[in-house]
Short mmCIF file of C-alpha atoms in Angstrom, two decimals:
data_model
loop_
_atom_site.label_atom_id
_atom_site.label_comp_id
_atom_site.label_asym_id
_atom_site.label_seq_id
_atom_site.Cartn_x
_atom_site.Cartn_y
_atom_site.Cartn_z
CA MET A 1 24.07 -8.77 0.89
CA GLN A 2 26.90 -10.19 -1.56
CA ARG A 3 28.57 -7.08 -1.44
CA ARG A 4 28.83 -6.48 2.30
CA PHE A 5 29.25 -10.45 2.77
CA PRO A 6 30.79 -12.23 -0.03
CA GLY A 7 30.71 -15.21 2.17
CA VAL A 8 26.87 -15.66 1.29
CA VAL A 9 27.80 -16.28 -2.16
CA ASN A 10 27.19 -20.11 -1.71
CA TRP A 11 24.08 -19.94 -0.09
CA TYR A 12 23.03 -17.55 -2.79
CA ASP A 13 23.96 -19.56 -5.56
CA ALA A 14 21.81 -22.67 -3.53
CA VAL A 15 18.74 -20.67 -3.29
CA GLN A 16 19.14 -20.15 -6.93
CA ALA A 17 19.51 -23.94 -7.78
CA TYR A 18 16.50 -24.65 -5.46
CA TYR A 19 14.31 -22.17 -7.01
CA ALA A 20 14.89 -23.77 -10.20
CA ASP A 21 14.17 -27.12 -9.13
CA LEU A 22 11.10 -25.70 -7.33
CA GLU A 23 9.17 -24.07 -10.03
CA ASP A 24 7.30 -27.29 -10.98
CA ASP A 25 6.02 -27.42 -7.68
CA CYS A 26 5.98 -23.75 -6.85
CA GLU A 27 1.94 -23.88 -6.84
CA SER A 28 1.94 -25.88 -3.35
CA LEU A 29 3.97 -23.36 -1.42
CA PRO A 30 2.31 -20.45 0.56
CA ASP A 31 2.55 -17.07 -1.47
CA PHE A 32 4.88 -15.61 1.15
CA ILE A 33 7.63 -18.27 -0.18
CA ALA A 34 6.82 -17.79 -3.96
CA LEU A 35 7.33 -13.94 -2.93
CA THR A 36 10.95 -14.29 -1.18
CA LEU A 37 12.11 -16.70 -4.14
CA GLY A 38 11.02 -14.01 -6.44
CA CYS A 39 13.02 -11.40 -4.53
CA VAL A 40 15.75 -13.51 -4.88
CA LYS A 41 15.57 -14.28 -8.52
CA GLU A 42 14.85 -10.94 -10.02
CA PRO A 43 18.22 -9.22 -8.97
CA SER A 44 19.86 -12.29 -10.87
CA GLN A 45 18.04 -11.84 -14.17
CA ASP A 46 18.80 -7.65 -14.22
CA TRP A 47 15.03 -7.08 -12.67
CA THR A 48 13.35 -8.52 -15.32
CA PRO A 49 9.78 -9.28 -13.66
CA MET A 50 8.96 -12.82 -12.67
CA GLY A 51 6.57 -14.31 -14.31
CA THR A 52 4.22 -15.86 -11.89
CA PRO A 53 0.42 -16.83 -12.29
CA ARG A 54 0.02 -15.62 -8.75
CA PRO A 55 -1.87 -12.05 -8.53
CA ALA A 56 -0.73 -11.44 -4.74
CA VAL A 57 2.57 -12.46 -5.57
CA ARG A 58 3.11 -10.61 -8.78
CA HIS A 59 1.38 -7.39 -7.05
CA ALA A 60 3.93 -7.62 -4.09
CA LEU A 61 7.00 -7.91 -6.55
CA ASP A 62 5.48 -5.19 -8.78
CA ALA A 63 5.00 -2.74 -5.86
CA THR A 64 8.44 -3.36 -4.45
CA ARG A 65 10.64 -3.78 -7.09
CA GLU A 66 11.99 -0.13 -7.25
CA ALA A 67 12.22 0.06 -3.56
CA ARG A 68 14.08 -3.39 -3.86
CA LYS A 69 16.41 -1.76 -6.22
CA THR A 70 17.12 1.54 -4.08
CA TYR A 71 17.72 -0.96 -0.81
CA THR A 72 20.58 -3.01 -3.19
CA GLU A 73 22.42 0.21 -4.01
CA THR A 74 22.57 1.85 -0.43
CA ALA A 75 25.31 -0.77 1.09
CA PRO A 76 28.89 1.03 0.86
CA ALA A 77 31.89 -1.27 -0.51
CA ALA A 78 32.83 -3.72 2.02
CA LYS A 79 36.41 -1.85 2.74
CA ALA A 80 37.20 2.10 3.15
CA GLU A 81 38.25 2.66 -0.57
CA GLY A 82 37.03 4.86 -3.06
CA ALA A 83 35.44 8.41 -3.51
CA HIS A 84 34.30 10.31 -0.34
CA ASP A 85 30.76 9.53 0.46
CA GLU A 86 28.80 12.50 2.43
CA ARG A 87 26.80 9.90 4.28
CA GLY A 88 29.95 9.04 6.39
CA HIS A 89 30.09 12.81 7.85
CA ALA A 90 29.84 12.96 11.55
CA GLY A 91 26.81 15.46 11.21
CA VAL A 92 25.00 13.11 8.96
CA TYR A 93 25.52 10.32 11.47
CA ARG A 94 24.14 12.15 14.46
CA ARG A 95 21.26 13.26 12.80
CA SER A 96 20.00 10.10 10.93
CA VAL A 97 21.45 7.11 12.94
CA PHE A 98 22.21 8.40 16.58
CA PRO A 99 18.88 8.77 17.76
CA HIS A 100 17.59 5.55 17.06
CA LEU A 101 20.35 3.58 18.67
CA ILE A 102 19.44 1.55 21.81
CA ASP A 103 22.63 2.01 23.58
CA PRO A 104 24.18 5.55 22.13
CA ALA A 105 26.49 5.47 24.89
CA GLY A 106 28.25 2.33 23.84
CA ALA A 107 28.05 2.87 20.32
CA ARG A 108 31.24 4.23 18.53
CA ALA A 109 31.50 5.02 14.89
CA ASP A 110 35.08 6.71 14.88
CA THR A 111 36.06 6.49 11.38
CA GLU A 112 34.21 8.17 8.30
CA HIS A 113 33.59 4.42 6.85
CA GLU A 114 32.08 2.91 10.14
CA ARG A 115 29.75 5.67 9.98
CA LEU A 116 28.70 5.55 6.41
CA VAL A 117 28.40 1.84 6.66
CA GLN A 118 25.75 2.59 9.94
CA VAL A 119 24.15 5.30 7.65
CA SER A 120 23.73 3.07 4.60
CA ALA A 121 22.29 0.30 6.90
CA PHE A 122 19.83 2.66 8.76
CA GLU A 123 18.78 3.96 5.27
CA ALA A 124 18.25 0.32 3.84
CA PHE A 125 16.20 -0.66 7.00
CA THR A 126 14.03 2.53 6.45
CA ILE A 127 13.49 1.65 2.51
CA ALA A 128 12.37 -1.99 3.88
CA GLU A 129 10.48 -0.98 6.55
CA GLN A 130 8.39 1.72 4.44
CA HIS A 131 8.06 0.16 1.21
CA ILE A 132 9.03 -3.63 1.33
CA PHE A 133 7.83 -5.20 4.77
CA PRO A 134 4.02 -3.92 4.42
CA GLU A 135 3.69 -5.70 0.82
CA ALA A 136 5.32 -8.80 2.26
CA LEU A 137 3.07 -8.68 5.41
CA ARG A 138 -0.18 -8.56 3.38
CA VAL A 139 1.18 -11.36 1.71
CA LEU A 140 1.88 -13.25 4.90
CA GLN A 141 -1.60 -12.49 6.44
CA ALA A 142 -3.36 -13.50 3.32
CA ASP A 143 -1.52 -16.67 3.43
CA CYS A 144 -2.55 -16.95 7.26
CA ARG A 145 -6.32 -16.59 6.67
CA ALA A 146 -6.42 -19.21 3.65
CA LEU A 147 -4.76 -21.78 5.65
CA ALA A 148 -6.99 -20.91 8.63
CA THR A 149 -9.98 -21.17 6.24
CA VAL A 150 -9.08 -24.64 4.86
CA LEU A 151 -8.17 -26.01 8.55
CA ASP A 152 -11.50 -24.93 9.74
CA ALA A 153 -13.18 -27.26 6.98
CA SER A 154 -10.98 -30.03 7.16
CA ALA A 155 -10.74 -31.82 10.75
CA ASP A 156 -7.85 -34.18 9.17
CA LEU A 157 -5.58 -31.28 8.32
CA LYS A 158 -6.41 -29.54 11.56
CA ARG A 159 -5.36 -32.37 13.65
CA ARG A 160 -2.21 -32.72 11.53
CA ALA A 161 -1.40 -28.82 11.80
CA ALA A 162 -1.90 -29.10 15.74
CA GLN A 163 0.40 -32.41 15.68
CA ALA A 164 3.02 -30.23 14.04
CA ALA A 165 2.56 -27.28 15.99
CA SER A 166 3.16 -29.18 19.53
CA ARG A 167 5.94 -31.19 18.20
CA GLU A 168 7.71 -28.20 16.35
CA ASP A 169 8.19 -30.25 13.16
CA SER A 170 8.58 -28.00 10.37
CA ARG A 171 8.57 -30.51 8.10
CA ALA A 172 5.05 -31.69 8.82
CA ALA A 173 4.16 -28.25 8.79
CA LEU A 174 5.52 -27.80 5.00
CA GLY A 175 3.43 -30.74 4.26
CA VAL A 176 0.27 -29.50 5.96
CA VAL A 177 0.66 -26.06 3.99
CA ARG A 178 1.14 -27.64 0.61
CA ASP A 179 -1.73 -30.50 1.03
CA ALA A 180 -4.07 -27.41 2.19
CA ARG A 181 -3.12 -25.33 -0.99
CA LYS A 182 -4.34 -28.34 -2.92
CA SER A 183 -7.86 -28.18 -1.08
CA ALA A 184 -10.86 -27.27 -2.62
CA HIS A 185 -11.43 -25.15 0.37
CA PHE A 186 -8.52 -23.26 -0.40
CA ASP A 187 -9.94 -20.33 -2.32
CA LEU A 188 -13.14 -20.03 -0.41
CA ALA A 189 -13.68 -16.77 1.62
CA GLY A 190 -14.19 -17.49 5.28
CA SER A 191 -14.10 -16.26 8.86
CA PRO A 192 -11.84 -18.53 10.86
CA GLY A 193 -11.67 -17.91 14.99
CA ARG A 194 -9.08 -16.52 16.91
CA SER A 195 -7.78 -20.02 17.88
CA VAL A 196 -7.56 -21.66 14.35
CA LEU A 197 -5.83 -18.63 13.06
CA ARG A 198 -3.20 -19.04 15.76
CA LEU A 199 -2.74 -22.49 14.86
CA ALA A 200 -2.71 -21.52 11.24
CA GLY A 201 0.11 -18.91 12.13
CA THR A 202 2.21 -21.23 14.08
CA VAL A 203 1.95 -23.97 11.40
CA LEU A 204 3.19 -21.20 8.86
CA ILE A 205 6.20 -19.80 10.58
CA LEU A 206 7.25 -23.57 11.10
CA ALA A 207 6.72 -24.47 7.46
CA PHE A 208 8.86 -21.39 6.66
CA ASP A 209 11.52 -22.78 8.75
CA GLY A 210 11.15 -26.36 6.78
CA SER A 211 11.29 -24.57 3.56
CA ARG A 212 14.65 -22.86 4.71
CA ARG A 213 16.10 -26.25 5.40
CA LEU A 214 15.79 -27.48 1.72
CA ILE A 215 17.89 -24.47 0.57
CA GLN A 216 20.72 -24.86 2.64
CA PRO A 217 24.18 -25.13 1.16
CA SER A 218 26.19 -27.96 2.52
CA ARG A 219 28.75 -26.57 5.01
CA PRO A 220 28.13 -22.84 4.24
CA TRP A 221 30.43 -21.90 7.54
CA GLY A 222 33.57 -23.77 5.51
CA PRO A 223 35.48 -27.10 6.60
CA GLY A 224 36.86 -27.24 9.98
CA ARG A 225 34.50 -24.85 11.40
CA ALA A 226 31.69 -25.53 13.81
CA PRO A 227 28.45 -23.52 12.71
CA SER A 228 27.72 -20.48 15.59
CA ARG A 229 24.13 -20.60 16.86
CA ALA A 230 23.38 -17.55 14.32
CA SER A 231 24.27 -19.31 11.38
CA THR A 232 22.44 -22.32 12.41
CA HIS A 233 19.51 -20.08 12.75
CA VAL A 234 20.18 -18.54 9.17
CA PHE A 235 20.52 -21.78 7.43
CA GLY A 236 17.91 -23.45 9.39
CA GLY A 237 19.98 -26.67 10.02
CA GLY A 238 23.12 -27.80 11.49
CA PRO A 239 25.16 -30.99 11.85
CA ASP A 240 22.33 -33.13 11.97
CA GLU A 241 20.62 -31.43 9.31
CA GLY A 242 18.83 -34.32 7.89
CA ALA A 243 16.86 -35.19 10.88
CA PRO A 244 13.77 -33.56 11.36
CA SER A 245 13.22 -30.61 14.07
CA GLN A 246 12.96 -31.67 17.59
CA PRO A 247 10.76 -30.07 20.14
CA GLY A 248 12.26 -26.96 21.64
CA THR A 249 15.08 -26.40 18.88
CA LEU A 250 13.18 -23.42 17.10
CA GLY A 251 13.03 -21.15 20.48
CA GLU A 252 11.08 -18.68 21.91
CA ASP A 253 10.52 -16.67 18.56
CA TYR A 254 8.99 -18.95 16.51
CA ARG A 255 6.29 -19.68 19.54
CA GLU A 256 5.56 -15.75 19.63
CA ALA A 257 5.86 -15.03 15.94
CA GLY A 258 3.06 -17.54 15.09
CA PRO A 259 0.23 -16.18 17.24
CA GLU A 260 1.35 -12.70 16.62
CA LEU A 261 0.83 -13.19 12.79
CA ALA A 262 -2.64 -14.81 13.49
CA GLU A 263 -3.22 -11.34 15.80
CA GLN A 264 -2.41 -9.23 12.59
CA ALA A 265 -4.64 -11.59 10.07
CA LEU A 266 -7.69 -11.42 12.77
CA ALA A 267 -7.33 -7.52 13.14
CA SER A 268 -7.54 -7.31 9.39
CA GLN A 269 -10.27 -9.94 9.35
CA GLU A 270 -12.34 -7.52 11.78
CA SER A 271 -11.42 -4.44 9.84
CA GLY A 272 -13.20 -6.07 6.81
CA SER A 273 -16.04 -6.96 9.08
CA PHE A 274 -16.53 -3.60 10.15
CA TYR A 275 -16.30 -2.15 6.81
CA GLU A 276 -18.55 -4.47 5.40
CA GLU A 277 -21.17 -3.08 8.33
CA GLN A 278 -20.36 0.48 7.03
CA ARG A 279 -21.27 -0.18 3.46
CA ALA A 280 -24.42 -1.81 4.18
CA GLY A 281 -25.66 1.11 6.07
CA ALA A 282 -24.44 3.48 2.97
CA ALA A 283 -25.84 1.10 0.15
CA SER A 284 -28.35 3.64 -0.82
CA GLN A 285 -26.35 6.59 -1.15
CA ILE A 286 -23.58 4.43 -2.87
CA GLU A 287 -26.37 3.63 -5.20
CA VAL A 288 -27.20 7.45 -6.30
CA LEU A 289 -24.01 8.33 -6.29
CA SER A 290 -22.45 5.80 -8.51
CA ALA A 291 -25.93 6.24 -10.77
CA PHE A 292 -25.21 9.69 -11.11
CA LEU A 293 -21.36 9.29 -12.33
CA ASP A 294 -22.32 6.56 -14.58
CA GLU A 295 -24.89 9.07 -16.52
CA VAL A 296 -22.00 11.91 -16.45
CA PHE A 297 -19.82 9.36 -18.08
CA ARG A 298 -22.28 8.20 -20.86
CA GLU A 299 -22.97 11.76 -21.39
CA HIS A 300 -19.49 12.59 -21.83
CA HIS A 301 -19.13 9.73 -24.35
CA ARG A 302 -22.08 10.45 -26.26
CA PRO A 303 -22.09 12.61 -29.57
CA GLN A 304 -23.92 15.64 -29.56
CA GLU A 305 -25.21 17.98 -31.96
CA ARG A 306 -23.85 21.24 -32.03
CA SER A 307 -24.47 24.48 -34.60
CA GLY A 308 -22.52 27.19 -35.80
CA TYR A 309 -20.53 25.46 -38.30
CA PRO A 310 -19.94 26.70 -41.88
CA SER A 311 -21.33 23.10 -43.24
CA GLY A 312 -22.69 20.13 -41.60
CA HIS A 313 -25.35 17.51 -42.13
CA ARG A 314 -28.33 19.84 -41.42
CA VAL A 315 -29.24 23.62 -40.96
CA SER A 316 -30.05 25.04 -37.78
CA LEU A 317 -33.61 26.49 -37.88
CA LYS A 318 -32.66 28.91 -34.73
CA ARG A 319 -29.82 30.17 -36.67
CA LEU A 320 -31.30 30.11 -40.01
CA MET A 321 -34.02 32.67 -38.63
CA ALA A 322 -31.15 34.85 -37.08
CA PHE A 323 -29.46 34.73 -40.65
CA GLU A 324 -33.00 36.58 -42.03
CA ALA A 325 -32.06 39.62 -40.01
CA ASP A 326 -28.32 39.20 -40.19
CA PRO A 327 -26.80 38.16 -43.41
CA ARG A 328 -23.40 38.09 -41.79
CA ARG A 329 -24.19 34.85 -39.70
CA TYR A 330 -24.32 32.84 -42.94
CA SER A 331 -20.88 30.86 -41.97
CA GLY A 332 -22.65 29.33 -39.02
CA LEU A 333 -26.12 28.18 -40.03
CA TRP A 334 -25.15 24.19 -40.16
CA SER A 335 -25.27 21.62 -37.30
CA ARG A 336 -22.63 19.01 -36.66
CA LYS A 337 -22.47 15.98 -34.42
CA ARG A 338 -19.60 16.01 -32.07
CA THR A 339 -18.40 13.78 -29.35
CA PRO A 340 -17.43 16.05 -26.41
CA GLN A 341 -14.02 15.93 -24.55
CA GLN A 342 -13.66 12.69 -22.95
CA LYS A 343 -13.20 13.53 -18.94
CA ASP A 344 -10.61 11.21 -17.48
CA PRO A 345 -11.12 12.00 -13.82
CA ALA A 346 -8.73 10.84 -10.92
CA VAL A 347 -9.68 11.48 -6.94
CA SER A 348 -7.53 11.39 -4.13
CA LEU A 349 -9.19 11.27 -0.74
CA LEU A 350 -6.59 12.57 2.34
CA ILE A 351 -8.06 12.12 5.81
CA ASP A 352 -6.25 13.67 8.82
CA LEU A 353 -5.72 10.47 11.55
CA SER A 354 -4.70 12.57 14.60
CA GLY A 355 -6.27 12.26 17.99
CA SER A 356 -8.50 14.96 17.78
CA MET A 357 -10.62 13.05 14.99
CA ALA A 358 -11.24 10.48 18.00
CA GLY A 359 -15.28 9.71 17.84
CA ASP A 360 -17.89 10.89 15.78
CA LYS A 361 -15.34 12.63 13.42
CA CYS A 362 -13.46 9.59 12.53
CA ASP A 363 -16.53 7.59 12.08
CA ALA A 364 -18.11 10.33 9.86
CA ALA A 365 -14.59 10.22 7.92
CA LEU A 366 -14.79 6.63 7.37
CA LYS A 367 -18.36 6.17 6.23
CA GLY A 368 -17.53 9.39 3.86
CA ALA A 369 -14.63 7.46 2.37
CA ILE A 370 -16.49 4.10 1.88
CA LEU A 371 -19.46 6.39 0.02
CA LEU A 372 -16.77 7.90 -2.29
CA VAL A 373 -14.95 4.87 -3.01
CA GLU A 374 -17.50 2.42 -3.75
CA ALA A 375 -19.12 4.86 -5.96
CA LEU A 376 -15.85 5.50 -8.00
CA ASP A 377 -14.95 2.02 -8.34
CA ARG A 378 -18.09 1.22 -9.80
CA VAL A 379 -17.90 3.47 -12.58
CA GLY A 380 -13.93 2.88 -13.25
CA ILE A 381 -12.99 6.35 -11.62
CA PRO A 382 -9.20 5.65 -10.15
CA PHE A 383 -8.85 6.71 -6.56
CA ALA A 384 -6.31 6.92 -3.79
CA VAL A 385 -7.18 6.80 -0.23
CA ASN A 386 -4.57 8.16 2.47
CA GLY A 387 -4.50 9.45 6.13
CA PHE A 388 -2.05 11.54 7.57
CA GLN A 389 -0.11 12.07 11.17
CA ASP A 390 3.28 12.84 11.02
CA CYS A 391 3.67 11.03 7.53
CA LEU A 392 1.46 10.14 4.74
CA ILE A 393 -0.55 6.44 5.64
CA PRO A 394 -1.50 4.84 2.62
CA PHE A 395 -4.58 2.83 2.09
CA VAL A 396 -5.63 2.54 -1.19
CA ARG A 397 -3.10 3.43 -4.14
CA LEU A 398 -4.04 5.14 -7.27
CA GLY A 399 -5.58 2.61 -9.77
CA GLU A 400 -5.87 0.11 -7.14
CA CYS A 401 -9.23 -1.72 -7.43
CA MET A 402 -11.41 -2.87 -4.31
CA THR A 403 -10.74 -6.26 -3.05
CA SER A 404 -11.49 -7.58 0.51
CA GLU A 405 -7.96 -6.77 1.34
CA VAL A 406 -8.28 -3.25 0.25
CA ARG A 407 -11.66 -2.94 2.07
CA ALA A 408 -10.16 -4.60 5.36
CA ARG A 409 -7.40 -1.90 5.28
CA ILE A 410 -10.03 0.98 5.21
CA GLY A 411 -11.85 -0.30 7.72
CA GLY A 412 -8.76 -0.31 9.65
CA MET A 413 -8.26 3.37 9.16
CA PRO A 414 -9.98 4.54 12.97
CA ASP A 415 -7.32 2.47 14.58
CA GLU A 416 -4.63 4.88 13.42
CA VAL A 417 -6.69 7.60 15.45
CA TYR A 418 -6.53 5.55 18.94
CA GLY A 419 -2.94 4.61 18.04
CA THR A 420 -3.89 0.78 18.04
CA ARG A 421 -3.42 -0.41 14.52
CA MET A 422 -1.55 -3.32 13.65
CA ARG A 423 1.95 -2.49 12.37
CA GLY A 424 0.47 1.02 11.57
CA ASN A 425 2.03 4.55 12.27
CA ASN A 426 0.08 4.99 15.54
CA LYS A 427 1.53 8.71 15.85
CA PRO A 428 -2.26 10.12 16.65
CA GLN A 429 -0.19 13.31 18.27
CA PHE A 430 0.70 14.67 15.09
CA ASN A 431 -0.72 16.16 11.86
CA ASP A 432 1.90 17.36 9.75
CA ASP A 433 -0.69 18.76 6.96
CA GLY A 434 1.90 20.36 4.86
CA PRO A 435 4.30 18.08 3.80
CA CYS A 436 1.33 15.15 3.54
CA VAL A 437 -0.55 17.36 1.31
CA ARG A 438 2.03 18.20 -0.95
CA GLN A 439 2.95 14.37 -1.37
CA ALA A 440 -0.59 13.28 -1.87
CA ALA A 441 -0.99 15.98 -4.45
CA GLU A 442 2.70 14.86 -6.26
CA ALA A 443 1.17 11.81 -6.55
CA LEU A 444 -2.02 12.79 -8.12
CA ALA A 445 -0.37 14.97 -10.34
CA GLN A 446 1.73 11.80 -12.01
CA TRP A 447 -1.49 10.17 -12.59
CA PRO A 448 -2.47 10.56 -16.44
CA ALA A 449 -6.14 12.17 -15.93
CA THR A 450 -7.82 15.27 -17.39
CA ASP A 451 -9.24 16.03 -14.19
CA ARG A 452 -7.53 15.67 -10.76
CA LEU A 453 -9.46 16.04 -7.41
CA LEU A 454 -7.46 16.03 -3.87
CA ILE A 455 -9.99 16.24 -0.66
CA VAL A 456 -8.45 17.11 2.56
CA ILE A 457 -10.68 16.30 5.53
CA SER A 458 -9.15 17.89 8.89
CA ASP A 459 -10.56 19.18 12.09
CA GLY A 460 -7.47 21.07 13.42
CA GLN A 461 -4.55 23.52 13.00
CA PRO A 462 -1.60 21.93 11.20
CA ALA A 463 0.40 20.96 14.17
CA GLY A 464 2.85 18.71 13.36
CA LYS A 465 6.12 17.01 14.17
CA HIS A 466 7.87 18.18 11.36
CA SER A 467 6.09 21.35 10.14
CA GLY A 468 3.60 24.07 11.27
CA PRO A 469 0.81 26.59 9.34
CA SER A 470 3.34 28.17 7.21
CA ASP A 471 4.35 24.47 5.59
CA LEU A 472 0.73 24.21 4.50
CA GLU A 473 0.50 27.39 2.92
CA ASP A 474 4.06 26.66 1.10
CA ALA A 475 2.69 23.25 -0.01
CA LEU A 476 -0.53 24.67 -1.36
CA ALA A 477 1.40 27.31 -3.33
CA GLU A 478 3.55 24.74 -4.64
CA ILE A 479 0.83 22.43 -5.98
CA ASP A 480 -0.46 25.73 -7.62
CA ALA A 481 2.69 25.83 -9.40
CA MET A 482 2.47 22.06 -10.72
CA PRO A 483 1.99 21.55 -14.18
CA ALA A 484 -0.63 19.26 -13.52
CA ALA A 485 -1.95 20.72 -10.78
CA PRO A 486 -4.91 18.96 -9.11
CA ARG A 487 -8.02 21.06 -7.64
CA VAL A 488 -7.44 20.94 -3.87
CA VAL A 489 -10.32 21.16 -1.82
CA GLY A 490 -10.03 21.22 2.19
CA LEU A 491 -13.11 20.28 4.39
CA GLY A 492 -12.95 21.49 7.78
CA LEU A 493 -14.62 18.51 9.92
CA GLY A 494 -16.82 19.84 12.99
CA LYS A 495 -16.81 23.02 14.99
CA ASP A 496 -14.36 25.74 14.93
CA THR A 497 -12.72 24.73 11.43
CA ARG A 498 -13.20 28.20 9.97
CA HIS A 499 -9.11 28.00 9.21
CA VAL A 500 -9.60 25.77 6.69
CA GLU A 501 -10.90 28.85 4.39
CA LYS A 502 -7.58 30.81 5.10
CA TYR A 503 -5.42 27.84 3.66
CA TYR A 504 -7.50 26.42 0.88
CA GLU A 505 -9.03 28.44 -2.19
CA HIS A 506 -11.85 25.73 -2.33
CA ALA A 507 -12.87 25.24 1.33
CA VAL A 508 -15.84 24.16 3.28
CA ALA A 509 -15.70 24.52 6.76
CA GLU A 510 -17.79 23.63 10.24
CA VAL A 511 -19.03 20.67 8.15
CA PRO A 512 -21.10 18.60 10.80
CA PRO A 513 -19.64 14.95 10.76
CA ASN A 514 -23.19 13.89 10.02
CA ASN A 515 -23.21 15.85 6.78
CA LEU A 516 -19.67 14.67 5.59
CA PRO A 517 -21.05 12.06 3.32
CA ASP A 518 -23.38 14.46 1.40
CA GLU A 519 -20.38 17.15 1.44
CA LEU A 520 -17.91 14.53 -0.49
CA ARG A 521 -20.95 13.82 -2.74
CA THR A 522 -21.15 17.17 -3.82
CA ILE A 523 -17.63 17.99 -4.05
CA VAL A 524 -17.13 15.11 -6.43
CA THR A 525 -19.98 15.82 -8.65
CA THR A 526 -18.42 19.40 -9.37
CA LEU A 527 -15.37 17.91 -10.68
CA PHE A 528 -17.80 17.27 -13.85
CA ASP A 529 -18.93 20.77 -13.84
#
């Protein structure tokens, strides 16, 4: 921002000063505000991770740090000077930016520098949309659910929240949020209803406006100039900035943003409930699989006696009798206790979320995923869960532990198949197997493990937006050539899925949806053979 708009330096300095004053009171603010302040602070300290006791904020900062670095490096210089940049080429502009313009006919980018500016802006937005916004949204939804839980338990706070919302009083809303974080109910799990979630969402949005009013610099637009509507919105104030916000001053965007946030939080809550129902139904299978994996782990860590050595702690009677018949066996008479080579596996599950998976197949895929991840989590085996349509859709990252948030994410997987997932990819008309299998395999190959297993579940031929059958063949050939290549198993779900045997060296075709959990259990256990 400072590279493209040098005039924001005063505002940035004010944010830094505000953050320094806020550190003692930071615990009273929502996680989302703490996250945004961390995003402001880290670049100024050479990207040194910000120390914070909040797990959600720390995780979001860690997960987005590389993306935020890349984001800051995409902007060109403010003036058309310096070396030529290929991104300003007319062909690059036509391929990347032009298809996404709202009014292509009215948009003009006649110079190389202007094309470079627009291409860079589009690249930066894509980075933010794919790698930064999703993490921030998860933090925001968690704030909304936590506040709603407190409002449900406190009649006084709920009354104050309703008053702040009806008056659009941002300062009062910020006070409600701060007091809610100090409540004994704040960290408790709850299932607030739709109405209180909508109230919590509205109060949070108002509170964020109130927090912005605290960090505005004095007259950032310079002496003698009236603030434009845009600058007033950005800096959160105006000439009468000391007065409380008045009814109607925040505009329709604030009235809509709170309920939308609540709907997102509610969708996450409902996904979590659906997950828990499915997990309860698979409880016995989870117990069996986790017990098996646990026994395998113990076996691979337990010292075992092996014979055939020239020295050791005892003589092998079996080899001693063989020595009587053949004296040349003398060098192998002794036994030793050896610890077997330790297995350190990792598993990645990749699920086709195209529209053809709707119905029994989608339900079976979710049940199979729940069985697998719950058992792996119990014994400490790292795993990842991804879906795919025209791109990879991450649900669980490698090494991520099971939490209510993670379970809610997995529970929302079927919504992608029907194109209804809140803030989802929602392109069930595509299944780009090749690129997505390659991407999942590359991530798994980079994970430190002795055994890597990638399970791909699909019910149809590769028919993607960007790829076809030959791309899947090429991707699997590239995976085989990887230095730490995972074992890839293709599962054809339902009838007419013999094609998986054509593409995958290890394949199981025409798996009945009801048998998928058992098939997954069988495949995972072979990882230890």
